Tab-separated table of C-alpha atoms and ligand atoms in Angstrom:
chain	number	residue	atom	x	y	z
Z	1	UNK	CA	-30.579	-25.764	27.853
Z	2	UNK	CA	-31.180	-23.553	30.629
Z	3	UNK	CA	-34.369	-22.643	32.384
Z	4	UNK	CA	-34.420	-19.235	31.564
Z	5	UNK	CA	-33.360	-20.424	27.152
Z	6	UNK	CA	-36.344	-22.650	27.202
Z	7	UNK	CA	-38.814	-20.184	29.092
Z	8	UNK	CA	-37.408	-17.583	26.227
Z	9	UNK	CA	-37.485	-20.306	23.573
Z	10	UNK	CA	-40.695	-21.079	24.226
Z	11	UNK	CA	-42.220	-18.040	25.079
Z	12	UNK	CA	-45.300	-16.900	22.572
Z	13	UNK	CA	-43.880	-14.983	19.300
Z	14	UNK	CA	-44.911	-11.326	19.388
Z	15	UNK	CA	-47.464	-10.424	16.565
Z	16	UNK	CA	-44.946	-9.035	14.067
Z	17	UNK	CA	-41.946	-10.282	15.489
Z	18	UNK	CA	-39.995	-13.212	14.349
Z	19	UNK	CA	-37.344	-13.343	16.816
Z	20	UNK	CA	-36.475	-16.840	16.294
Z	21	UNK	CA	-36.258	-19.841	13.525
Z	22	UNK	CA	-38.712	-22.090	15.984
Z	23	UNK	CA	-40.994	-19.244	15.518
Z	24	UNK	CA	-41.162	-19.761	11.380
Z	25	UNK	CA	-42.733	-22.876	11.628
Z	26	UNK	CA	-43.762	-23.637	15.392
Z	27	UNK	CA	-46.327	-24.357	15.676
Z	28	UNK	CA	-46.279	-28.196	14.976
Z	29	UNK	CA	-42.977	-28.198	16.956
Z	30	UNK	CA	-43.086	-29.654	20.534
Z	31	UNK	CA	-39.320	-29.143	21.772
Z	32	UNK	CA	-36.992	-26.184	20.886
Z	33	UNK	CA	-33.761	-26.788	18.889
Z	34	UNK	CA	-31.010	-27.775	21.055
Z	35	UNK	CA	-27.984	-25.180	21.100
Z	36	UNK	CA	-25.981	-28.082	19.452
Z	37	UNK	CA	-28.336	-28.640	16.369
Z	38	UNK	CA	-29.014	-24.855	15.783
Z	39	UNK	CA	-24.868	-24.251	15.720
Z	40	UNK	CA	-24.610	-27.551	13.478
Z	41	UNK	CA	-27.897	-26.200	10.882
Z	42	UNK	CA	-27.191	-22.829	11.060
Z	43	UNK	CA	-25.175	-20.999	8.003
Z	44	UNK	CA	-25.535	-17.169	8.651
Z	45	UNK	CA	-22.255	-16.444	10.008
Z	46	UNK	CA	-21.198	-17.295	6.249
Z	47	UNK	CA	-24.550	-17.283	4.535
Z	48	UNK	CA	-24.671	-13.632	5.486
Z	49	UNK	CA	-22.252	-12.494	3.108
Z	50	UNK	CA	-25.030	-12.884	0.417
Z	51	UNK	CA	-27.023	-10.170	1.950
Z	52	UNK	CA	-27.309	-7.746	-1.027
Z	53	UNK	CA	-28.139	-10.720	-3.644
Z	54	UNK	CA	-30.659	-11.178	-0.961
Z	55	UNK	CA	-31.882	-8.187	-0.663
Z	56	UNK	CA	-32.107	-7.485	-4.439
Z	57	UNK	CA	-34.005	-10.515	-4.785
Z	58	UNK	CA	-36.413	-9.976	-2.681
Z	59	UNK	CA	-37.027	-6.267	-4.029
Z	60	UNK	CA	-37.551	-7.750	-7.377
Z	61	UNK	CA	-39.936	-10.165	-6.112
Z	62	UNK	CA	-41.873	-7.749	-4.149
Z	63	UNK	CA	-42.332	-5.493	-7.011
Z	64	UNK	CA	-43.427	-7.965	-9.557
Z	65	UNK	CA	-45.688	-9.283	-6.990
Z	66	UNK	CA	-46.807	-5.405	-6.552
Z	67	UNK	CA	-47.291	-5.218	-10.536
Z	68	UNK	CA	-49.049	-8.770	-10.367
Z	69	UNK	CA	-51.484	-7.555	-7.720
Z	70	UNK	CA	-50.981	-10.106	-5.421
Z	71	UNK	CA	-49.617	-7.460	-2.909
Z	72	UNK	CA	-50.719	-3.969	-2.531
Z	73	UNK	CA	-48.899	-1.244	-3.874
Z	74	UNK	CA	-48.482	0.150	-0.207
Z	75	UNK	CA	-47.006	-3.077	1.214
Z	76	UNK	CA	-44.613	-3.088	-1.664
Z	77	UNK	CA	-43.677	0.363	-0.317
Z	78	UNK	CA	-43.318	-0.772	3.000
Z	79	UNK	CA	-40.915	-3.586	2.119
Z	80	UNK	CA	-38.593	-1.117	-0.386
Z	81	UNK	CA	-38.551	1.181	3.227
Z	82	UNK	CA	-37.804	-1.865	5.463
Z	83	UNK	CA	-34.953	-3.089	3.042
Z	84	UNK	CA	-33.142	-0.315	2.823
Z	85	UNK	CA	-33.434	0.645	6.284
Z	86	UNK	CA	-31.480	-2.721	6.453
Z	87	UNK	CA	-29.353	-2.144	3.821
Z	88	UNK	CA	-27.953	0.961	5.562
Z	89	UNK	CA	-28.251	-1.470	9.319
Z	90	UNK	CA	-25.963	-4.316	7.360
Z	91	UNK	CA	-23.568	-1.530	5.649
Z	92	UNK	CA	-22.887	0.274	8.929
Z	93	UNK	CA	-22.341	-3.034	10.869
Z	94	UNK	CA	-25.547	-2.215	13.125
Z	95	UNK	CA	-27.869	-5.091	12.012
Z	96	UNK	CA	-28.005	-8.129	14.856
Z	97	UNK	CA	-27.484	-11.428	13.024
Z	98	UNK	CA	-28.893	-14.202	15.078
Z	99	UNK	CA	-27.841	-17.777	14.778
Z	100	UNK	CA	-31.435	-18.787	16.004
Z	101	UNK	CA	-32.440	-17.348	13.119
Z	102	UNK	CA	-30.375	-19.913	11.363
Z	103	UNK	CA	-29.444	-18.115	7.598
Z	104	UNK	CA	-29.272	-14.795	5.909
Z	105	UNK	CA	-32.611	-15.083	4.658
Z	106	UNK	CA	-34.369	-16.032	7.995
Z	107	UNK	CA	-32.264	-12.714	9.324
Z	108	UNK	CA	-33.296	-10.434	7.303
Z	109	UNK	CA	-37.149	-11.405	6.444
Z	110	UNK	CA	-37.120	-11.387	10.678
Z	111	UNK	CA	-35.767	-7.794	10.794
Z	112	UNK	CA	-38.090	-6.592	8.071
Z	113	UNK	CA	-41.259	-7.964	9.377
Z	114	UNK	CA	-40.125	-6.121	12.634
Z	115	UNK	CA	-39.267	-3.192	10.663
Z	116	UNK	CA	-43.005	-3.032	8.526
Z	117	UNK	CA	-45.400	-5.515	10.025
Z	118	UNK	CA	-47.493	-7.409	8.115
Z	119	UNK	CA	-46.261	-6.185	4.647
Z	120	UNK	CA	-42.780	-7.923	5.677
Z	121	UNK	CA	-44.885	-11.159	6.350
Z	122	UNK	CA	-46.655	-10.768	2.673
Z	123	UNK	CA	-42.674	-10.860	1.238
Z	124	UNK	CA	-42.010	-14.532	1.054
Z	125	UNK	CA	-46.012	-15.085	-1.099
Z	126	UNK	CA	-44.729	-17.552	-3.616
Z	127	UNK	CA	-41.296	-17.689	-3.045
Z	128	UNK	CA	-39.357	-20.679	-0.835
Z	129	UNK	CA	-35.970	-20.504	0.967
Z	130	UNK	CA	-35.360	-23.039	-1.763
Z	131	UNK	CA	-35.663	-20.816	-5.052
Z	132	UNK	CA	-34.536	-17.366	-2.950
Z	133	UNK	CA	-31.248	-19.116	-1.951
Z	134	UNK	CA	-30.428	-20.946	-5.340
Z	135	UNK	CA	-31.149	-17.070	-6.910
Z	136	UNK	CA	-28.827	-15.533	-4.347
Z	137	UNK	CA	-25.757	-17.810	-4.451
Z	138	UNK	CA	-25.962	-17.068	-8.344
Z	139	UNK	CA	-26.378	-13.407	-8.069
Z	140	UNK	CA	-23.585	-13.316	-5.478
Z	141	UNK	CA	-21.515	-15.371	-7.928
Z	142	UNK	CA	-22.580	-13.898	-11.252
Z	143	UNK	CA	-20.516	-10.342	-9.602
Z	144	UNK	CA	-17.651	-12.661	-8.072
Z	145	UNK	CA	-17.555	-13.989	-11.917
Z	146	UNK	CA	-17.097	-10.284	-13.545
Z	147	UNK	CA	-14.333	-9.218	-10.506
Z	148	UNK	CA	-12.462	-12.417	-11.453
Z	149	UNK	CA	-12.728	-11.523	-15.458
Z	150	UNK	CA	-11.058	-8.018	-14.499
Z	151	UNK	CA	-8.399	-9.777	-12.267
Z	152	UNK	CA	-7.279	-12.112	-15.402
Z	153	UNK	CA	-7.202	-9.337	-17.631
Z	154	UNK	CA	-4.944	-7.592	-15.601
Z	155	UNK	CA	-2.837	-10.581	-15.173
Z	156	UNK	CA	-2.990	-11.090	-18.691
Z	157	UNK	CA	-1.773	-7.211	-19.216
Z	158	UNK	CA	1.406	-7.729	-16.679
Z	159	UNK	CA	2.644	-10.846	-18.233
Z	160	UNK	CA	1.909	-9.101	-22.007
Z	161	UNK	CA	4.362	-5.931	-20.505
Z	162	UNK	CA	7.107	-8.613	-19.392
Z	163	UNK	CA	6.544	-10.674	-22.700
Z	164	UNK	CA	7.071	-6.842	-24.830
Z	165	UNK	CA	10.253	-6.303	-23.076
Z	166	UNK	CA	12.134	-9.548	-23.229
Z	167	UNK	CA	11.096	-10.501	-26.764
Z	168	UNK	CA	14.542	-10.561	-27.769
Z	169	UNK	CA	15.825	-12.562	-24.541
Z	170	UNK	CA	16.695	-16.084	-24.843
Z	171	UNK	CA	16.009	-18.882	-22.157
Z	172	UNK	CA	16.412	-22.628	-22.564
Z	173	UNK	CA	13.185	-24.070	-23.483
Z	174	UNK	CA	12.813	-27.275	-21.533
Z	175	UNK	CA	11.238	-30.610	-21.749
Z	176	UNK	CA	11.745	-33.044	-19.178
Z	177	UNK	CA	12.817	-30.201	-17.139
Z	178	UNK	CA	16.018	-31.106	-20.200
Z	179	UNK	CA	17.341	-28.297	-21.916
Z	180	UNK	CA	15.633	-28.795	-25.263
Z	181	UNK	CA	15.815	-25.500	-27.602
Z	182	UNK	CA	16.161	-21.867	-27.112
Z	183	UNK	CA	12.861	-19.615	-26.895
Z	184	UNK	CA	12.238	-16.086	-26.598
Z	185	UNK	CA	11.324	-15.297	-22.857
Z	186	UNK	CA	8.495	-13.016	-24.491
Z	187	UNK	CA	7.193	-16.525	-26.095
Z	188	UNK	CA	7.311	-17.891	-22.792
Z	189	UNK	CA	5.251	-15.344	-20.811
Z	190	UNK	CA	2.960	-15.053	-23.428
Z	191	UNK	CA	2.360	-19.105	-23.233
Z	192	UNK	CA	0.709	-18.285	-19.830
Z	193	UNK	CA	-1.580	-15.667	-21.550
Z	194	UNK	CA	-2.983	-18.220	-23.844
Z	195	UNK	CA	-4.040	-20.077	-20.405
Z	196	UNK	CA	-5.047	-17.088	-18.381
Z	197	UNK	CA	-6.921	-16.075	-22.015
Z	198	UNK	CA	-9.123	-19.723	-21.744
Z	199	UNK	CA	-9.559	-18.810	-18.152
Z	200	UNK	CA	-11.482	-15.996	-18.816
Z	201	UNK	CA	-13.213	-17.426	-21.412
Z	202	UNK	CA	-14.274	-20.321	-19.113
Z	203	UNK	CA	-15.727	-18.032	-16.791
Z	204	UNK	CA	-17.982	-15.940	-19.141
Z	205	UNK	CA	-19.117	-19.212	-20.182
Z	206	UNK	CA	-19.662	-20.534	-16.459
Z	207	UNK	CA	-21.760	-16.715	-16.129
Z	208	UNK	CA	-24.114	-17.488	-18.902
Z	209	UNK	CA	-25.337	-20.291	-17.145
Z	210	UNK	CA	-25.364	-18.694	-13.945
Z	211	UNK	CA	-27.391	-16.016	-14.718
Z	212	UNK	CA	-30.396	-17.951	-14.417
Z	213	UNK	CA	-33.147	-17.028	-12.597
Z	214	UNK	CA	-35.238	-19.879	-9.858
Z	215	UNK	CA	-37.283	-17.856	-8.226
Z	216	UNK	CA	-40.579	-18.704	-8.833
Z	217	UNK	CA	-40.119	-22.494	-8.512
Z	218	UNK	CA	-41.056	-22.239	-5.039
Z	219	UNK	CA	-40.416	-24.902	-2.600
Z	220	UNK	CA	-40.314	-27.385	-5.813
Z	221	UNK	CA	-43.024	-27.703	-7.962
Z	222	UNK	CA	-44.342	-23.645	-8.748
Z	223	UNK	CA	-46.200	-21.780	-7.705
Z	224	UNK	CA	-50.525	-21.420	-7.155
Z	225	UNK	CA	-49.603	-17.521	-7.478
Z	226	UNK	CA	-49.412	-15.789	-11.403
Z	227	UNK	CA	-45.723	-14.816	-10.746
Z	228	UNK	CA	-44.020	-12.764	-13.704
Z	229	UNK	CA	-40.979	-15.024	-13.316
Z	230	UNK	CA	-39.783	-13.289	-16.712
Z	231	UNK	CA	-40.152	-10.056	-15.100
Z	232	UNK	CA	-37.914	-10.594	-11.967
Z	233	UNK	CA	-35.417	-12.382	-14.220
Z	234	UNK	CA	-35.040	-8.749	-16.400
Z	235	UNK	CA	-35.381	-6.293	-13.033
Z	236	UNK	CA	-32.288	-8.953	-11.945
Z	237	UNK	CA	-30.339	-8.680	-15.022
Z	238	UNK	CA	-30.983	-12.756	-15.688
Z	239	UNK	CA	-30.533	-13.928	-19.139
Z	240	UNK	CA	-32.857	-16.402	-18.436
Z	241	UNK	CA	-35.306	-18.207	-15.878
Z	242	UNK	CA	-34.936	-22.171	-14.991
Z	243	UNK	CA	-37.291	-24.058	-16.955
Z	244	UNK	CA	-37.928	-26.813	-14.517
Z	245	UNK	CA	-38.704	-25.803	-10.802
Z	246	UNK	CA	-36.931	-29.143	-9.859
Z	247	UNK	CA	-34.019	-28.564	-11.127
Z	248	UNK	CA	-34.057	-25.098	-10.562
Z	249	UNK	CA	-33.924	-25.374	-6.918
Z	250	UNK	CA	-31.943	-28.423	-7.003
Z	251	UNK	CA	-29.084	-28.205	-9.033
Z	252	UNK	CA	-25.859	-26.482	-8.287
Z	253	UNK	CA	-23.853	-27.611	-11.150
Z	254	UNK	CA	-23.295	-23.736	-11.935
Z	255	UNK	CA	-21.298	-23.645	-8.811
Z	256	UNK	CA	-19.294	-26.990	-9.775
Z	257	UNK	CA	-18.361	-25.743	-12.919
Z	258	UNK	CA	-17.594	-22.277	-11.422
Z	259	UNK	CA	-15.018	-24.357	-9.146
Z	260	UNK	CA	-14.050	-26.223	-12.267
Z	261	UNK	CA	-12.918	-23.580	-13.966
Z	262	UNK	CA	-11.545	-21.886	-11.142
Z	263	UNK	CA	-9.041	-24.641	-10.261
Z	264	UNK	CA	-7.486	-25.178	-13.941
Z	265	UNK	CA	-7.152	-21.326	-13.249
Z	266	UNK	CA	-5.130	-22.225	-10.025
Z	267	UNK	CA	-3.402	-25.104	-11.964
Z	268	UNK	CA	-2.149	-22.331	-14.552
Z	269	UNK	CA	-0.698	-20.046	-11.493
Z	270	UNK	CA	0.913	-23.356	-10.124
Z	271	UNK	CA	2.799	-23.810	-12.663
Z	272	UNK	CA	4.362	-20.652	-13.250
Z	273	UNK	CA	4.605	-20.509	-9.365
Z	274	UNK	CA	6.545	-23.446	-9.976
Z	275	UNK	CA	8.533	-21.597	-12.373
Z	276	UNK	CA	9.192	-18.779	-10.735
Z	277	UNK	CA	10.589	-20.713	-7.823
Z	278	UNK	CA	12.809	-22.676	-9.688
Z	279	UNK	CA	14.119	-19.414	-12.019
Z	280	UNK	CA	14.475	-17.516	-8.777
Z	281	UNK	CA	16.754	-20.176	-7.034
Z	282	UNK	CA	20.447	-19.771	-6.957
Z	283	UNK	CA	21.386	-22.661	-9.302
Z	284	UNK	CA	19.268	-20.434	-12.215
Z	285	UNK	CA	19.155	-17.074	-11.110
Z	286	UNK	CA	17.539	-16.279	-14.177
Z	287	UNK	CA	14.645	-13.696	-12.125
Z	288	UNK	CA	14.101	-12.291	-9.263
Z	289	UNK	CA	10.659	-11.227	-7.790
Z	290	UNK	CA	10.523	-7.790	-5.806
Z	291	UNK	CA	11.468	-8.157	-2.104
Z	292	UNK	CA	8.131	-7.355	-0.366
Z	293	UNK	CA	6.931	-11.180	-1.890
Z	294	UNK	CA	9.635	-12.895	-0.383
Z	295	UNK	CA	10.340	-13.822	3.383
Z	296	UNK	CA	13.389	-14.363	5.075
Z	297	UNK	CA	14.520	-17.428	7.274
Z	298	UNK	CA	14.379	-16.965	10.963
Z	299	UNK	CA	17.926	-19.155	10.951
Z	300	UNK	CA	19.516	-18.882	7.952
Z	301	UNK	CA	20.301	-15.066	7.262
Z	302	UNK	CA	21.208	-15.369	3.648
Z	303	UNK	CA	17.743	-16.828	2.652
Z	304	UNK	CA	15.162	-14.997	0.611
Z	305	UNK	CA	12.254	-17.398	0.027
Z	306	UNK	CA	9.434	-17.265	-2.976
Z	307	UNK	CA	6.819	-17.739	-0.194
Z	308	UNK	CA	4.267	-16.053	-2.438
Z	309	UNK	CA	4.508	-18.791	-5.716
Z	310	UNK	CA	4.779	-21.704	-3.119
Z	311	UNK	CA	1.767	-20.266	-1.443
Z	312	UNK	CA	0.024	-20.003	-4.450
Z	313	UNK	CA	1.211	-23.623	-5.522
Z	314	UNK	CA	0.086	-24.857	-2.271
Z	315	UNK	CA	-3.382	-22.826	-2.624
Z	316	UNK	CA	-4.081	-24.837	-5.884
Z	317	UNK	CA	-4.836	-27.992	-3.536
Z	318	UNK	CA	-7.086	-26.135	-1.468
Z	319	UNK	CA	-9.330	-25.079	-4.676
Z	320	UNK	CA	-9.196	-28.253	-6.304
Z	321	UNK	CA	-10.567	-29.759	-3.256
Z	322	UNK	CA	-13.112	-27.560	-2.967
Z	323	UNK	CA	-14.336	-28.936	-6.537
Z	324	UNK	CA	-13.996	-32.805	-4.558
Z	325	UNK	CA	-15.887	-31.429	-2.216
Z	326	UNK	CA	-18.395	-29.692	-4.221
Z	327	UNK	CA	-18.823	-32.432	-6.554
Z	328	UNK	CA	-19.268	-35.295	-3.883
Z	329	UNK	CA	-21.617	-33.176	-2.469
Z	330	UNK	CA	-24.238	-33.495	-5.179
Z	331	UNK	CA	-23.844	-36.777	-5.746
Z	332	UNK	CA	-26.665	-38.698	-4.365
Z	333	UNK	CA	-29.141	-35.967	-3.747
Z	334	UNK	CA	-32.653	-37.098	-5.001
Z	335	UNK	CA	-34.572	-34.244	-6.514
Z	336	UNK	CA	-35.056	-31.455	-5.259
Z	337	UNK	CA	-33.662	-29.404	-2.496
Z	338	UNK	CA	-31.760	-31.143	0.144
Z	339	UNK	CA	-30.139	-29.547	2.944
Z	340	UNK	CA	-26.793	-30.813	1.882
Z	341	UNK	CA	-26.754	-28.062	-0.550
Z	342	UNK	CA	-25.816	-25.681	2.138
Z	343	UNK	CA	-22.709	-26.950	2.570
Z	344	UNK	CA	-22.057	-25.529	-1.092
Z	345	UNK	CA	-21.232	-22.299	0.312
Z	346	UNK	CA	-17.614	-22.356	2.358
Z	347	UNK	CA	-16.116	-24.145	-0.976
Z	348	UNK	CA	-17.765	-21.446	-2.814
Z	349	UNK	CA	-16.920	-18.622	-1.271
Z	350	UNK	CA	-13.578	-19.830	-0.349
Z	351	UNK	CA	-12.610	-20.615	-3.733
Z	352	UNK	CA	-13.514	-17.258	-5.070
Z	353	UNK	CA	-11.305	-15.853	-2.197
Z	354	UNK	CA	-8.669	-17.490	-2.781
Z	355	UNK	CA	-8.658	-17.317	-6.224
Z	356	UNK	CA	-9.261	-13.145	-6.488
Z	357	UNK	CA	-6.131	-12.702	-3.978
Z	358	UNK	CA	-4.146	-15.083	-6.038
Z	359	UNK	CA	-4.907	-13.384	-9.283
Z	360	UNK	CA	-4.410	-9.732	-7.844
Z	361	UNK	CA	-1.105	-10.659	-6.213
Z	362	UNK	CA	0.521	-12.609	-9.168
Z	363	UNK	CA	-0.800	-9.677	-11.716
Z	364	UNK	CA	1.516	-7.329	-9.334
Z	365	UNK	CA	4.072	-9.796	-8.542
Z	366	UNK	CA	4.746	-10.728	-12.199
Z	367	UNK	CA	4.017	-6.639	-13.474
Z	368	UNK	CA	4.695	-4.510	-10.955
Z	369	UNK	CA	2.497	-1.374	-9.501
Z	370	UNK	CA	1.956	1.978	-11.058
Z	371	UNK	CA	3.756	4.354	-9.571
Z	372	UNK	CA	1.104	7.468	-10.219
Z	373	UNK	CA	4.142	9.767	-10.507
Z	374	UNK	CA	6.081	8.230	-13.325
Z	375	UNK	CA	2.802	6.793	-14.806
Z	376	UNK	CA	5.083	3.414	-14.990
Z	377	UNK	CA	4.590	-0.031	-13.406
Z	378	UNK	CA	7.096	-0.723	-10.653
Z	379	UNK	CA	8.705	-3.839	-8.989
Z	380	UNK	CA	7.744	-6.553	-11.038
Z	381	UNK	CA	10.306	-9.384	-11.680
Z	382	UNK	CA	13.061	-8.293	-12.828
Z	383	UNK	CA	14.875	-10.683	-15.825
Z	384	UNK	CA	18.778	-11.679	-15.778
Z	385	UNK	CA	18.830	-12.262	-19.391
Z	386	UNK	CA	22.715	-12.951	-19.040
Z	387	UNK	CA	21.911	-15.946	-17.044
Z	388	UNK	CA	19.532	-16.699	-19.221
Z	389	UNK	CA	21.390	-16.894	-21.860
Z	390	UNK	CA	24.562	-18.878	-20.327
Z	391	UNK	CA	22.230	-21.388	-19.486
Z	392	UNK	CA	20.795	-21.647	-23.213
Z	393	UNK	CA	24.132	-22.255	-24.158
Z	394	UNK	CA	24.652	-25.185	-22.303
Z	395	UNK	CA	22.658	-28.448	-22.904
Z	396	UNK	CA	23.098	-28.383	-26.876
Z	397	UNK	CA	20.216	-26.215	-27.263
Z	398	UNK	CA	20.728	-26.367	-30.869
Z	399	UNK	CA	20.641	-29.716	-32.091
Z	400	UNK	CA	18.005	-29.494	-33.729
Z	401	UNK	CA	18.672	-26.585	-36.013
Z	402	UNK	CA	21.857	-29.072	-36.917
Z	403	UNK	CA	19.986	-31.841	-38.066
Z	404	UNK	CA	17.330	-28.913	-39.980
Z	405	UNK	CA	20.558	-28.057	-41.791
Z	406	UNK	CA	21.293	-31.122	-43.042
Z	407	UNK	CA	17.850	-32.241	-44.067
Z	408	UNK	CA	18.250	-29.059	-46.217
Z	409	UNK	CA	21.206	-30.183	-47.612
Z	410	UNK	CA	19.595	-33.064	-48.530
Z	411	UNK	CA	19.445	-35.773	-45.886
Z	412	UNK	CA	16.535	-37.759	-44.479
Z	413	UNK	CA	15.800	-36.313	-41.053
Z	414	UNK	CA	16.271	-39.753	-39.230
Z	415	UNK	CA	19.842	-39.506	-40.656
Z	416	UNK	CA	20.210	-35.805	-40.059
Z	417	UNK	CA	19.461	-36.887	-36.333
Z	418	UNK	CA	21.803	-39.790	-35.788
Z	419	UNK	CA	24.450	-37.716	-37.266
Z	420	UNK	CA	24.252	-35.120	-34.849
Z	421	UNK	CA	23.525	-37.403	-32.090
Z	422	UNK	CA	27.590	-38.221	-33.009
Z	423	UNK	CA	28.369	-34.661	-33.276
Z	424	UNK	CA	26.925	-33.638	-29.766
Z	425	UNK	CA	28.726	-36.658	-28.536
Z	426	UNK	CA	31.835	-35.436	-29.717
Z	427	UNK	CA	31.171	-31.832	-28.535
Z	428	UNK	CA	30.317	-33.474	-24.777
Z	429	UNK	CA	33.652	-35.587	-24.860
Z	430	UNK	CA	35.376	-31.856	-25.712
Z	431	UNK	CA	33.317	-30.311	-22.836
Z	432	UNK	CA	32.092	-27.546	-25.364
Z	433	UNK	CA	29.089	-26.835	-27.679
Z	434	UNK	CA	28.297	-27.379	-30.549
Z	435	UNK	CA	28.830	-24.214	-32.246
Z	436	UNK	CA	32.406	-24.240	-30.677
Z	437	UNK	CA	33.794	-27.546	-32.974
Z	438	UNK	CA	35.687	-26.557	-35.729
Z	439	UNK	CA	34.698	-26.709	-39.017
Z	440	UNK	CA	36.876	-29.668	-40.098
Z	441	UNK	CA	35.428	-31.082	-37.048
Z	442	UNK	CA	31.687	-30.964	-38.201
Z	443	UNK	CA	32.628	-31.800	-41.518
Z	444	UNK	CA	34.081	-35.108	-40.280
Z	445	UNK	CA	30.209	-35.759	-39.556
Z	446	UNK	CA	29.006	-35.052	-42.450
Z	447	UNK	CA	30.925	-33.395	-45.796
Z	448	UNK	CA	27.291	-31.138	-46.603
Z	449	UNK	CA	28.270	-29.103	-43.426
Z	450	UNK	CA	29.940	-25.878	-44.571
Z	451	UNK	CA	30.471	-22.700	-43.068
Z	452	UNK	CA	27.107	-21.246	-43.031
Z	453	UNK	CA	26.417	-24.013	-40.582
Z	454	UNK	CA	27.444	-21.453	-37.460
Z	455	UNK	CA	24.590	-19.066	-37.997
Z	456	UNK	CA	21.985	-22.022	-37.241
Z	457	UNK	CA	24.048	-23.238	-34.229
Z	458	UNK	CA	24.212	-19.712	-32.645
Z	459	UNK	CA	20.786	-19.355	-29.921
Z	460	UNK	CA	19.895	-16.414	-32.248
Z	461	UNK	CA	19.773	-18.047	-35.518
Z	462	UNK	CA	17.934	-20.745	-33.819
Z	463	UNK	CA	15.146	-18.352	-32.722
Z	464	UNK	CA	14.918	-16.498	-35.620
Z	465	UNK	CA	14.495	-19.781	-37.901
Z	466	UNK	CA	11.167	-20.792	-35.959
Z	467	UNK	CA	9.717	-18.464	-37.781
Z	468	UNK	CA	6.166	-20.573	-38.535
Z	469	UNK	CA	2.973	-19.300	-36.763
Z	470	UNK	CA	3.094	-19.513	-32.816
Z	471	UNK	CA	7.060	-19.963	-33.197
Z	472	UNK	CA	9.499	-18.253	-31.050
Z	473	UNK	CA	11.091	-16.141	-33.672
Z	474	UNK	CA	10.741	-13.033	-32.481
Z	475	UNK	CA	8.597	-11.533	-35.645
Z	476	UNK	CA	5.729	-14.068	-34.240
Z	477	UNK	CA	6.498	-13.168	-30.806
Z	478	UNK	CA	5.530	-9.600	-32.146
Z	479	UNK	CA	2.659	-10.467	-33.983
Z	480	UNK	CA	1.201	-12.396	-30.878
Z	481	UNK	CA	1.623	-9.691	-28.351
Z	482	UNK	CA	0.268	-7.200	-30.886
Z	483	UNK	CA	-2.996	-9.608	-31.063
Z	484	UNK	CA	-3.277	-9.778	-27.526
Z	485	UNK	CA	-2.726	-5.932	-27.007
Z	486	UNK	CA	-5.526	-5.358	-29.149
Z	487	UNK	CA	-7.697	-8.168	-26.903
Z	488	UNK	CA	-7.073	-6.677	-23.784
Z	489	UNK	CA	-7.388	-2.977	-24.531
P	501	LIG	N1	-29.632	-22.111	4.627
P	501	LIG	C1	-30.500	-22.820	3.235
P	501	LIG	C2	-29.361	-23.393	2.271
P	501	LIG	O1	-28.335	-22.587	2.392
P	501	LIG	C3	-31.410	-21.926	2.877
P	501	LIG	C4	-32.170	-22.674	2.178
P	501	LIG	C5	-33.270	-23.524	3.046
P	501	LIG	N2	-33.923	-24.569	2.715
P	501	LIG	C6	-34.692	-25.221	3.618
P	501	LIG	N3	-35.869	-25.877	2.970
P	501	LIG	N4	-34.588	-25.495	5.003
P	501	LIG	O2	-29.416	-24.049	1.448
């Protein structure tokens, strides 16, 4: 540290100012922090995004302190006035964030004291940064979970829109990425709606446990002032109060479970991405996504690459990584608060940013963008129904239907399965579909086979036959569509 810096850091704080963090607890310290340690320990340049939650928490705390007679009404008014000014300073970009003041909490408190004097110094009565930060993160995350809930709904609506337009479109359903049975493309889309519906439910569940108040736990053991924690919780719209002060300041499992729910959601996006990528490759040609979600190649002029789904698939690794980071952060921490917990923020923030961007972009890429002139959504995925249907005709997708046909004629299923295997072998050697084998040839495999077999060998017949709850028959898909529409309305 240069002599000039050392002098300024060592100078005595003016009565109403808290210009450097050291001054928050300076009397005990015989030397200032080195620049490297300051940089290493400070979090202000990322935790400043908690500022609104920090101010909301402080205002609720101050209101309660005044109501309980712990601070005067005029101190409360000064704190409100100071916080209003700080809010406009931060919003306008005029607020000066100082590395020296370590984090968002000390930065705001120092400025408050600068603005309103002793009233600012009284704000921290009965409070510690430990319960303050836990409260801030919970408040902030609650708001983000609500935004994510809205985005998950938008994505589901997009998928339902595409499903509705494609109930009768048939694509080969795969298992092991081998043609298995024909399915409705609408049905396929609705599978993702189910996944994102569960993701939304998980988010709502995480919200319940996040929306609980740590404030009033102070450093770790509670406080000697007659706080009314229920009142603060009510002011902040929280559903309850953390019941154990040690747990309240040290626990971050709400952040971990949020990141777990986010990881699962990204895994679902990643699976969808993988399908979009496969479907838009030239060998499939099932769909197209709008050009604005693709990029060209700097060397191959013919290329249109599915960068957005590929990146989403890649970013899934990043979010799962954050889950690993957070869960490992918690492991081995003794009660109560430890500075390790400052490391919860960047992974959590990045998880939120990545998930929100991904959901937003997918809702638009799948379902399109609203054209205000027509009131219609435009530019979502384009489906090539013919290519899907052609692909479904390859690979004997109706073989199970033939087996089921024979079962209905009285054969035990295992025997029917074996009979059809012979038929498939014959069709393969003739390089044709089962439905292209003449009736006499089919009858050679089993005499019970009659002319009506061709109905069950057709793609549409196969689809219509799967008319059980959750099945791919268009009637079932329409019923599911109606259920989702009502739920998402
Ligand atoms: N910036 C800190 C964090 O993110 C705030 C709490 C600091 N508490 C403390 N005792 N050092 O966790």
